[in-house]
Amino acid sequence: MKQQGVHSEGAKSTSDASSRPGTANADKADEGQQAAYDLDEAHVDEVEGDEPLLPARVHRPSDLMRLLVGVLGIVLLLAIAAFAHGTTSGLEQDINKGTGQAPDVFSKMAGLVSSIAILLVPVAFAIERLIKRDGLRIADGVLAAVLAHGVTLATDLWVARAAPESIRDALTQPSPGDIGSLTDPVHGYLAPVIAYMTAVGMSRRPRWRAVLWAVLVLYAFSMLVTGYTTPFSIILTLLIGWTVAYGTLYAVGSPNVRPTGQTLLAGLRHVGFRPVSAAREEISDTQETGDRGRRYFVTLEDGPPLDVTVVDREQQAQGFFYRAWRNLALRGFATRSSLQSLRQALEQEALLAYAAIAAGANAPKLIATSELGPDAVMLVYEHTGGHTLDSLSDEEITDELLRGTWLQVKALQSRRIAHRRLVGDAILVDRSGKVIITDLRIGEIAANNLLLRMDISQLLVTLGLRVGAERAVASAVNVLGPDAVADCLPMLQPIALSRSTRATLRKLARERAQREREAVLEASNHAKHTRSEEAPSETGPALDKPEKPDKKTVKAQARAEKRAIDEALDEAREEDLLTLIRHEVLRIRPQAPVEPARLERVRPRTLISFIAGAIGAYFLLTQLTHIEFGPLISNAQWGWVAAAVLFSAASYFAAAMALLGFVPERVPFRRTVAAQVAGSFVKIVAPAAVGGVALNTRFLQRAGVRPGLAVASVGASQLFGLGCHILMLLSFGYLTGTEKTPSLSPSRTVIAGLLTVAVLVLVVTSVPFLRKFVVTRVRSLFAGVVPRMLDVLQRPQKLVTGIGGMLLLTACFVMCLDASIRAFGSEGTSLSIASVAVVFLAGNALGSAAPTPGGVGAVEATLTVGLIAVGLPSEVAAPAVLLFRLLTLWLPVLPGWLAFNHLTRKGAL
């Protein structure tokens, strides 16, 4: 076990620990709870052990979560005030009626006392903190108060000038003291007081918390009785102060209360041990520290050494957002709680330690637990010693060691205990060769079958990374039996593995891809070198230039080169570890289930698609609510509807031309058209910019084009299409800007486009991460796409086909949108082709960038807003866009599905 020594003299360590601003302030703030752990003078010289200097402040995810909850509460409150006007009015009347029955003397006394107390309480707390030398908390509170005051001023200004009338009515009422004026929507000094009290931590101290709530309730009551506020104004003021306070704490950080080495040794003395020194275990970069805790090796004055695990709030919060996303996205085996309390973490780890030993497994023996103040706990184990599986060499991992590892897992599973993190650093091997299972902190008792099968699949991959798939599977079958190993195959997928294992698999995949690329490049260079050596060479001054090889010879050489590359690719191709493990298991149990289990409850793409679609649907519905569809459909011009249908159908032939123009090889045109129709189905299940590229690449590969050339052809088509798209957008934007003016001055669209491009270029070149990302992508582009485009340039007929197909494709879509507009518009509502083209090109660009399938939501909203912006009435723009999207997205889904299945059966996809 590698350890990092943390030794220093006791007096010096104590001095250093007290000199840390964050730690000292936190300890002083909670000195009543920390008193039990303070070292007395008799032990200072005997105790060694401290840690390097800790950061004074940490950013806690819990503060960020409270900030987000506060923002959500403010949004919900304003939404209720805006859309539930009757409810807010009734609530105000009921509260005013109830408070109006209070005696006048009591109301005046409550107002006087609360007005004084709400200012004196913060001052009294500040004095108490300054006496305890906790000035940093006071500074945090003052900063939060200043920010809250600014937010209240901005809110008051927004409500007075720009807020809807329903919100203004809910937050204000006529002022009793000034006829003709309204009360403040947000109390300008109450919100800063709340922000101050929250930021300094008054709510965490019972006595101060009671005083705080008493003052707030009394103040709110007096303000409601006297008519100087409304219930929604009080609630909004509380939410603003609370939200700003936690936003400030997360931005500037909270004082670091992580216990030092001295605190740990004092805590050990408190539970009856006599420690001499402590050394913290060194954690490698690949280990998941968020699930491990901080570990110490502690030597005692008498008796064997100890292994101590310390869990504090800062360490426990590491990986919070990752665990929260796993809870949301995965089903069945995600972490039960994204952010447990320290007491819950202590109880869970202690329970798992006792349960594992009771099951007969070799696990560290827990002998003591204790709190280290209010922000940390410790668990004391008997020292195990030994080395982790990750630190062993390949020769040291024997079959007996593998068998011992599986025996420990079998013991745990016999009592339905799931470990949930069987990676290399959780498997310890002592000097006698005994296997010990550690890191049971995130395990689970009474686990379901899904968790138990996941443990087996995780350990298969962990051992496979070290000894190969064959030995890993054989050792598992030898202990668990073939049926238990075969049942885990559906769980053998990356998402079911630990975070560090997935990172290792991704690294190996990149290395395999690099080896395949090098093999293909070497085979291609060798074929070209062989061809140049076999070519006839004519020398001498009287001889003419060598004859150009005939077509048969060129084709034969191309076939030979393709065959050499394919053979090299087959030899270099390696299967990933998960596939190898499946093959090994299937050799033993051919009938084992191999279909991966559905573990994802929701995917990131699905969540983003839902949010984007909801936003687009909201904007679209706001336009549709003012439209009467009955008269609109009855007055529609069906001739233009038929024209829009024809233009939509013609777009598939244009798309086939645009693709084949960048493929020098011969590909059937009719089948290419069918592939474009099939793309209409693929667009519904994948983002527009992804689904079409993948389908066309697959189609070209099935048509006989080599994988690398297929990718290059589709990339060349997309690159050339992007260039044409930008040029047409600028050209039509220029024409649109000069339609109503005789001069040829640049339009605002062109200027805005150029400025946008310039700003993006500056941002990309100034940010190192973005610059590296763009350079990497450009290099890969020039490595494959540009040579492919040079091949196309040598065939003018192909080039004309590609350019003509792209122009025709854009023209078909523009004419389809124009026909849709004319189908619902009158003579005076039609737009010029240039305006329609600008709107379509802008909407199509946004649809390609949107992560929703087919650009659903984004395209509709953009096209509708764009048509209204160029002068089309909303009652015409909304149905025209709906018809256009119906013809180009939704109606082709069924033919696309039929074409997709047909091409799949024919082996073309």
mmCIF file with all atom_site columns, N, CA, C and O in Angstrom, residues 583-612:
data_model
loop_
_atom_site.group_PDB
_atom_site.id
_atom_site.type_symbol
_atom_site.label_atom_id
_atom_site.label_alt_id
_atom_site.label_comp_id
_atom_site.label_asym_id
_atom_site.label_entity_id
_atom_site.label_seq_id
_atom_site.pdbx_PDB_ins_code
_atom_site.Cartn_x
_atom_site.Cartn_y
_atom_site.Cartn_z
_atom_site.occupancy
_atom_site.B_iso_or_equiv
_atom_site.pdbx_formal_charge
_atom_site.auth_seq_id
_atom_site.auth_comp_id
_atom_site.auth_asym_id
_atom_site.auth_atom_id
_atom_site.pdbx_PDB_model_num
ATOM 1   N N  . HIS A 1 583 ? -17.858 -13.979 -26.540 1.00 0.00 ? 583 HIS A N  1
ATOM 2   C CA . HIS A 1 583 ? -17.518 -15.163 -27.325 1.00 0.00 ? 583 HIS A CA 1
ATOM 3   C C  . HIS A 1 583 ? -17.081 -16.319 -26.418 1.00 0.00 ? 583 HIS A C  1
ATOM 4   O O  . HIS A 1 583 ? -17.450 -17.486 -26.657 1.00 0.00 ? 583 HIS A O  1
ATOM 5   N N  . GLU A 1 584 ? -16.300 -15.999 -25.380 1.00 0.00 ? 584 GLU A N  1
ATOM 6   C CA . GLU A 1 584 ? -15.848 -17.051 -24.475 1.00 0.00 ? 584 GLU A CA 1
ATOM 7   C C  . GLU A 1 584 ? -17.023 -17.683 -23.729 1.00 0.00 ? 584 GLU A C  1
ATOM 8   O O  . GLU A 1 584 ? -17.084 -18.907 -23.548 1.00 0.00 ? 584 GLU A O  1
ATOM 9   N N  . VAL A 1 585 ? -17.958 -16.859 -23.301 1.00 0.00 ? 585 VAL A N  1
ATOM 10  C CA . VAL A 1 585 ? -19.117 -17.394 -22.586 1.00 0.00 ? 585 VAL A CA 1
ATOM 11  C C  . VAL A 1 585 ? -20.000 -18.211 -23.524 1.00 0.00 ? 585 VAL A C  1
ATOM 12  O O  . VAL A 1 585 ? -20.519 -19.272 -23.146 1.00 0.00 ? 585 VAL A O  1
ATOM 13  N N  . LEU A 1 586 ? -20.161 -17.722 -24.761 1.00 0.00 ? 586 LEU A N  1
ATOM 14  C CA . LEU A 1 586 ? -21.017 -18.439 -25.709 1.00 0.00 ? 586 LEU A CA 1
ATOM 15  C C  . LEU A 1 586 ? -20.413 -19.781 -26.121 1.00 0.00 ? 586 LEU A C  1
ATOM 16  O O  . LEU A 1 586 ? -21.148 -20.682 -26.543 1.00 0.00 ? 586 LEU A O  1
ATOM 17  N N  . ARG A 1 587 ? -19.113 -19.930 -26.023 1.00 0.00 ? 587 ARG A N  1
ATOM 18  C CA . ARG A 1 587 ? -18.523 -21.241 -26.301 1.00 0.00 ? 587 ARG A CA 1
ATOM 19  C C  . ARG A 1 587 ? -18.972 -22.266 -25.257 1.00 0.00 ? 587 ARG A C  1
ATOM 20  O O  . ARG A 1 587 ? -19.087 -23.454 -25.547 1.00 0.00 ? 587 ARG A O  1
ATOM 21  N N  . ILE A 1 588 ? -19.192 -21.788 -24.053 1.00 0.00 ? 588 ILE A N  1
ATOM 22  C CA . ILE A 1 588 ? -19.606 -22.692 -22.972 1.00 0.00 ? 588 ILE A CA 1
ATOM 23  C C  . ILE A 1 588 ? -21.122 -22.847 -22.948 1.00 0.00 ? 588 ILE A C  1
ATOM 24  O O  . ILE A 1 588 ? -21.653 -23.934 -22.728 1.00 0.00 ? 588 ILE A O  1
ATOM 25  N N  . ARG A 1 589 ? -21.842 -21.739 -23.151 1.00 0.00 ? 589 ARG A N  1
ATOM 26  C CA . ARG A 1 589 ? -23.296 -21.759 -23.157 1.00 0.00 ? 589 ARG A CA 1
ATOM 27  C C  . ARG A 1 589 ? -23.787 -21.088 -24.438 1.00 0.00 ? 589 ARG A C  1
ATOM 28  O O  . ARG A 1 589 ? -24.069 -19.892 -24.444 1.00 0.00 ? 589 ARG A O  1
ATOM 29  N N  . PRO A 1 590 ? -23.871 -21.820 -25.546 1.00 0.00 ? 590 PRO A N  1
ATOM 30  C CA . PRO A 1 590 ? -24.280 -21.199 -26.821 1.00 0.00 ? 590 PRO A CA 1
ATOM 31  C C  . PRO A 1 590 ? -25.673 -20.582 -26.768 1.00 0.00 ? 590 PRO A C  1
ATOM 32  O O  . PRO A 1 590 ? -25.972 -19.648 -27.522 1.00 0.00 ? 590 PRO A O  1
ATOM 33  N N  . GLN A 1 591 ? -26.553 -21.088 -25.893 1.00 0.00 ? 591 GLN A N  1
ATOM 34  C CA . GLN A 1 591 ? -27.910 -20.581 -25.827 1.00 0.00 ? 591 GLN A CA 1
ATOM 35  C C  . GLN A 1 591 ? -28.054 -19.408 -24.855 1.00 0.00 ? 591 GLN A C  1
ATOM 36  O O  . GLN A 1 591 ? -29.175 -18.967 -24.587 1.00 0.00 ? 591 GLN A O  1
ATOM 37  N N  . ALA A 1 592 ? -26.951 -18.895 -24.338 1.00 0.00 ? 592 ALA A N  1
ATOM 38  C CA . ALA A 1 592 ? -27.014 -17.794 -23.366 1.00 0.00 ? 592 ALA A CA 1
ATOM 39  C C  . ALA A 1 592 ? -27.584 -16.540 -24.012 1.00 0.00 ? 592 ALA A C  1
ATOM 40  O O  . ALA A 1 592 ? -27.330 -16.253 -25.187 1.00 0.00 ? 592 ALA A O  1
ATOM 41  N N  . PRO A 1 593 ? -28.361 -15.738 -23.286 1.00 0.00 ? 593 PRO A N  1
ATOM 42  C CA . PRO A 1 593 ? -28.909 -14.489 -23.839 1.00 0.00 ? 593 PRO A CA 1
ATOM 43  C C  . PRO A 1 593 ? -27.796 -13.460 -24.049 1.00 0.00 ? 593 PRO A C  1
ATOM 44  O O  . PRO A 1 593 ? -26.963 -13.249 -23.160 1.00 0.00 ? 593 PRO A O  1
ATOM 45  N N  . VAL A 1 594 ? -27.783 -12.860 -25.218 1.00 0.00 ? 594 VAL A N  1
ATOM 46  C CA . VAL A 1 594 ? -26.733 -11.884 -25.538 1.00 0.00 ? 594 VAL A CA 1
ATOM 47  C C  . VAL A 1 594 ? -27.290 -10.486 -25.768 1.00 0.00 ? 594 VAL A C  1
ATOM 48  O O  . VAL A 1 594 ? -26.524 -9.522  -25.861 1.00 0.00 ? 594 VAL A O  1
ATOM 49  N N  . GLU A 1 595 ? -28.613 -10.359 -25.870 1.00 0.00 ? 595 GLU A N  1
ATOM 50  C CA . GLU A 1 595 ? -29.194 -9.043  -26.102 1.00 0.00 ? 595 GLU A CA 1
ATOM 51  C C  . GLU A 1 595 ? -28.974 -8.169  -24.872 1.00 0.00 ? 595 GLU A C  1
ATOM 52  O O  . GLU A 1 595 ? -29.360 -8.533  -23.754 1.00 0.00 ? 595 GLU A O  1
ATOM 53  N N  . PRO A 1 596 ? -28.333 -6.994  -25.030 1.00 0.00 ? 596 PRO A N  1
ATOM 54  C CA . PRO A 1 596 ? -28.083 -6.139  -23.860 1.00 0.00 ? 596 PRO A CA 1
ATOM 55  C C  . PRO A 1 596 ? -29.380 -5.719  -23.182 1.00 0.00 ? 596 PRO A C  1
ATOM 56  O O  . PRO A 1 596 ? -30.382 -5.414  -23.840 1.00 0.00 ? 596 PRO A O  1
ATOM 57  N N  . ALA A 1 597 ? -29.377 -5.719  -21.867 1.00 0.00 ? 597 ALA A N  1
ATOM 58  C CA . ALA A 1 597 ? -30.547 -5.288  -21.105 1.00 0.00 ? 597 ALA A CA 1
ATOM 59  C C  . ALA A 1 597 ? -30.722 -3.780  -21.238 1.00 0.00 ? 597 ALA A C  1
ATOM 60  O O  . ALA A 1 597 ? -29.747 -3.032  -21.352 1.00 0.00 ? 597 ALA A O  1
ATOM 61  N N  . ARG A 1 598 ? -31.958 -3.348  -21.212 1.00 0.00 ? 598 ARG A N  1
ATOM 62  C CA . ARG A 1 598 ? -32.250 -1.919  -21.288 1.00 0.00 ? 598 ARG A CA 1
ATOM 63  C C  . ARG A 1 598 ? -32.082 -1.311  -19.889 1.00 0.00 ? 598 ARG A C  1
ATOM 64  O O  . ARG A 1 598 ? -32.924 -1.474  -19.016 1.00 0.00 ? 598 ARG A O  1
ATOM 65  N N  . LEU A 1 599 ? -30.957 -0.660  -19.706 1.00 0.00 ? 599 LEU A N  1
ATOM 66  C CA . LEU A 1 599 ? -30.620 -0.110  -18.400 1.00 0.00 ? 599 LEU A CA 1
ATOM 67  C C  . LEU A 1 599 ? -30.874 1.383   -18.301 1.00 0.00 ? 599 LEU A C  1
ATOM 68  O O  . LEU A 1 599 ? -30.963 1.928   -17.206 1.00 0.00 ? 599 LEU A O  1
ATOM 69  N N  . GLU A 1 600 ? -30.962 2.046   -19.428 1.00 0.00 ? 600 GLU A N  1
ATOM 70  C CA . GLU A 1 600 ? -31.132 3.491   -19.426 1.00 0.00 ? 600 GLU A CA 1
ATOM 71  C C  . GLU A 1 600 ? -32.606 3.845   -19.318 1.00 0.00 ? 600 GLU A C  1
ATOM 72  O O  . GLU A 1 600 ? -33.422 3.435   -20.142 1.00 0.00 ? 600 GLU A O  1
ATOM 73  N N  . ARG A 1 601 ? -32.936 4.608   -18.297 1.00 0.00 ? 601 ARG A N  1
ATOM 74  C CA . ARG A 1 601 ? -34.286 5.117   -18.182 1.00 0.00 ? 601 ARG A CA 1
ATOM 75  C C  . ARG A 1 601 ? -34.496 6.281   -19.147 1.00 0.00 ? 601 ARG A C  1
ATOM 76  O O  . ARG A 1 601 ? -35.546 6.414   -19.750 1.00 0.00 ? 601 ARG A O  1
ATOM 77  N N  . VAL A 1 602 ? -33.508 7.113   -19.279 1.00 0.00 ? 602 VAL A N  1
ATOM 78  C CA . VAL A 1 602 ? -33.579 8.249   -20.194 1.00 0.00 ? 602 VAL A CA 1
ATOM 79  C C  . VAL A 1 602 ? -32.168 8.543   -20.675 1.00 0.00 ? 602 VAL A C  1
ATOM 80  O O  . VAL A 1 602 ? -31.211 8.448   -19.913 1.00 0.00 ? 602 VAL A O  1
ATOM 81  N N  . ARG A 1 603 ? -32.034 8.853   -21.948 1.00 0.00 ? 603 ARG A N  1
ATOM 82  C CA . ARG A 1 603 ? -30.736 9.179   -22.522 1.00 0.00 ? 603 ARG A CA 1
ATOM 83  C C  . ARG A 1 603 ? -30.569 10.697  -22.606 1.00 0.00 ? 603 ARG A C  1
ATOM 84  O O  . ARG A 1 603 ? -31.568 11.429  -22.709 1.00 0.00 ? 603 ARG A O  1
ATOM 85  N N  . PRO A 1 604 ? -29.329 11.187  -22.592 1.00 0.00 ? 604 PRO A N  1
ATOM 86  C CA . PRO A 1 604 ? -29.135 12.639  -22.706 1.00 0.00 ? 604 PRO A CA 1
ATOM 87  C C  . PRO A 1 604 ? -29.767 13.211  -23.961 1.00 0.00 ? 604 PRO A C  1
ATOM 88  O O  . PRO A 1 604 ? -30.373 14.284  -23.930 1.00 0.00 ? 604 PRO A O  1
ATOM 89  N N  . ARG A 1 605 ? -29.652 12.472  -25.082 1.00 0.00 ? 605 ARG A N  1
ATOM 90  C CA . ARG A 1 605 ? -30.247 12.966  -26.322 1.00 0.00 ? 605 ARG A CA 1
ATOM 91  C C  . ARG A 1 605 ? -31.762 13.063  -26.197 1.00 0.00 ? 605 ARG A C  1
ATOM 92  O O  . ARG A 1 605 ? -32.383 14.019  -26.681 1.00 0.00 ? 605 ARG A O  1
ATOM 93  N N  . THR A 1 606 ? -32.379 12.079  -25.511 1.00 0.00 ? 606 THR A N  1
ATOM 94  C CA . THR A 1 606 ? -33.825 12.110  -25.343 1.00 0.00 ? 606 THR A CA 1
ATOM 95  C C  . THR A 1 606 ? -34.249 13.285  -24.478 1.00 0.00 ? 606 THR A C  1
ATOM 96  O O  . THR A 1 606 ? -35.244 13.970  -24.777 1.00 0.00 ? 606 THR A O  1
ATOM 97  N N  . LEU A 1 607 ? -33.511 13.532  -23.405 1.00 0.00 ? 607 LEU A N  1
ATOM 98  C CA . LEU A 1 607 ? -33.843 14.634  -22.519 1.00 0.00 ? 607 LEU A CA 1
ATOM 99  C C  . LEU A 1 607 ? -33.705 15.975  -23.237 1.00 0.00 ? 607 LEU A C  1
ATOM 100 O O  . LEU A 1 607 ? -34.589 16.842  -23.146 1.00 0.00 ? 607 LEU A O  1
ATOM 101 N N  . ILE A 1 608 ? -32.613 16.150  -23.975 1.00 0.00 ? 608 ILE A N  1
ATOM 102 C CA . ILE A 1 608 ? -32.413 17.400  -24.718 1.00 0.00 ? 608 ILE A CA 1
ATOM 103 C C  . ILE A 1 608 ? -33.480 17.547  -25.791 1.00 0.00 ? 608 ILE A C  1
ATOM 104 O O  . ILE A 1 608 ? -34.015 18.644  -26.025 1.00 0.00 ? 608 ILE A O  1
ATOM 105 N N  . SER A 1 609 ? -33.804 16.446  -26.464 1.00 0.00 ? 609 SER A N  1
ATOM 106 C CA . SER A 1 609 ? -34.838 16.496  -27.501 1.00 0.00 ? 609 SER A CA 1
ATOM 107 C C  . SER A 1 609 ? -36.184 16.902  -26.905 1.00 0.00 ? 609 SER A C  1
ATOM 108 O O  . SER A 1 609 ? -36.919 17.695  -27.496 1.00 0.00 ? 609 SER A O  1
ATOM 109 N N  . PHE A 1 610 ? -36.487 16.354  -25.733 1.00 0.00 ? 610 PHE A N  1
ATOM 110 C CA . PHE A 1 610 ? -37.759 16.692  -25.096 1.00 0.00 ? 610 PHE A CA 1
ATOM 111 C C  . PHE A 1 610 ? -37.818 18.174  -24.730 1.00 0.00 ? 610 PHE A C  1
ATOM 112 O O  . PHE A 1 610 ? -38.827 18.850  -24.964 1.00 0.00 ? 610 PHE A O  1
ATOM 113 N N  . ILE A 1 611 ? -36.724 18.697  -24.143 1.00 0.00 ? 611 ILE A N  1
ATOM 114 C CA . ILE A 1 611 ? -36.713 20.098  -23.741 1.00 0.00 ? 611 ILE A CA 1
ATOM 115 C C  . ILE A 1 611 ? -36.807 21.011  -24.961 1.00 0.00 ? 611 ILE A C  1
ATOM 116 O O  . ILE A 1 611 ? -37.602 21.959  -25.001 1.00 0.00 ? 611 ILE A O  1
ATOM 117 N N  . ALA A 1 612 ? -35.986 20.721  -25.990 1.00 0.00 ? 612 ALA A N  1
ATOM 118 C CA . ALA A 1 612 ? -36.018 21.549  -27.196 1.00 0.00 ? 612 ALA A CA 1
ATOM 119 C C  . ALA A 1 612 ? -37.370 21.454  -27.889 1.00 0.00 ? 612 ALA A C  1
ATOM 120 O O  . ALA A 1 612 ? -37.907 22.453  -28.391 1.00 0.00 ? 612 ALA A O  1
#
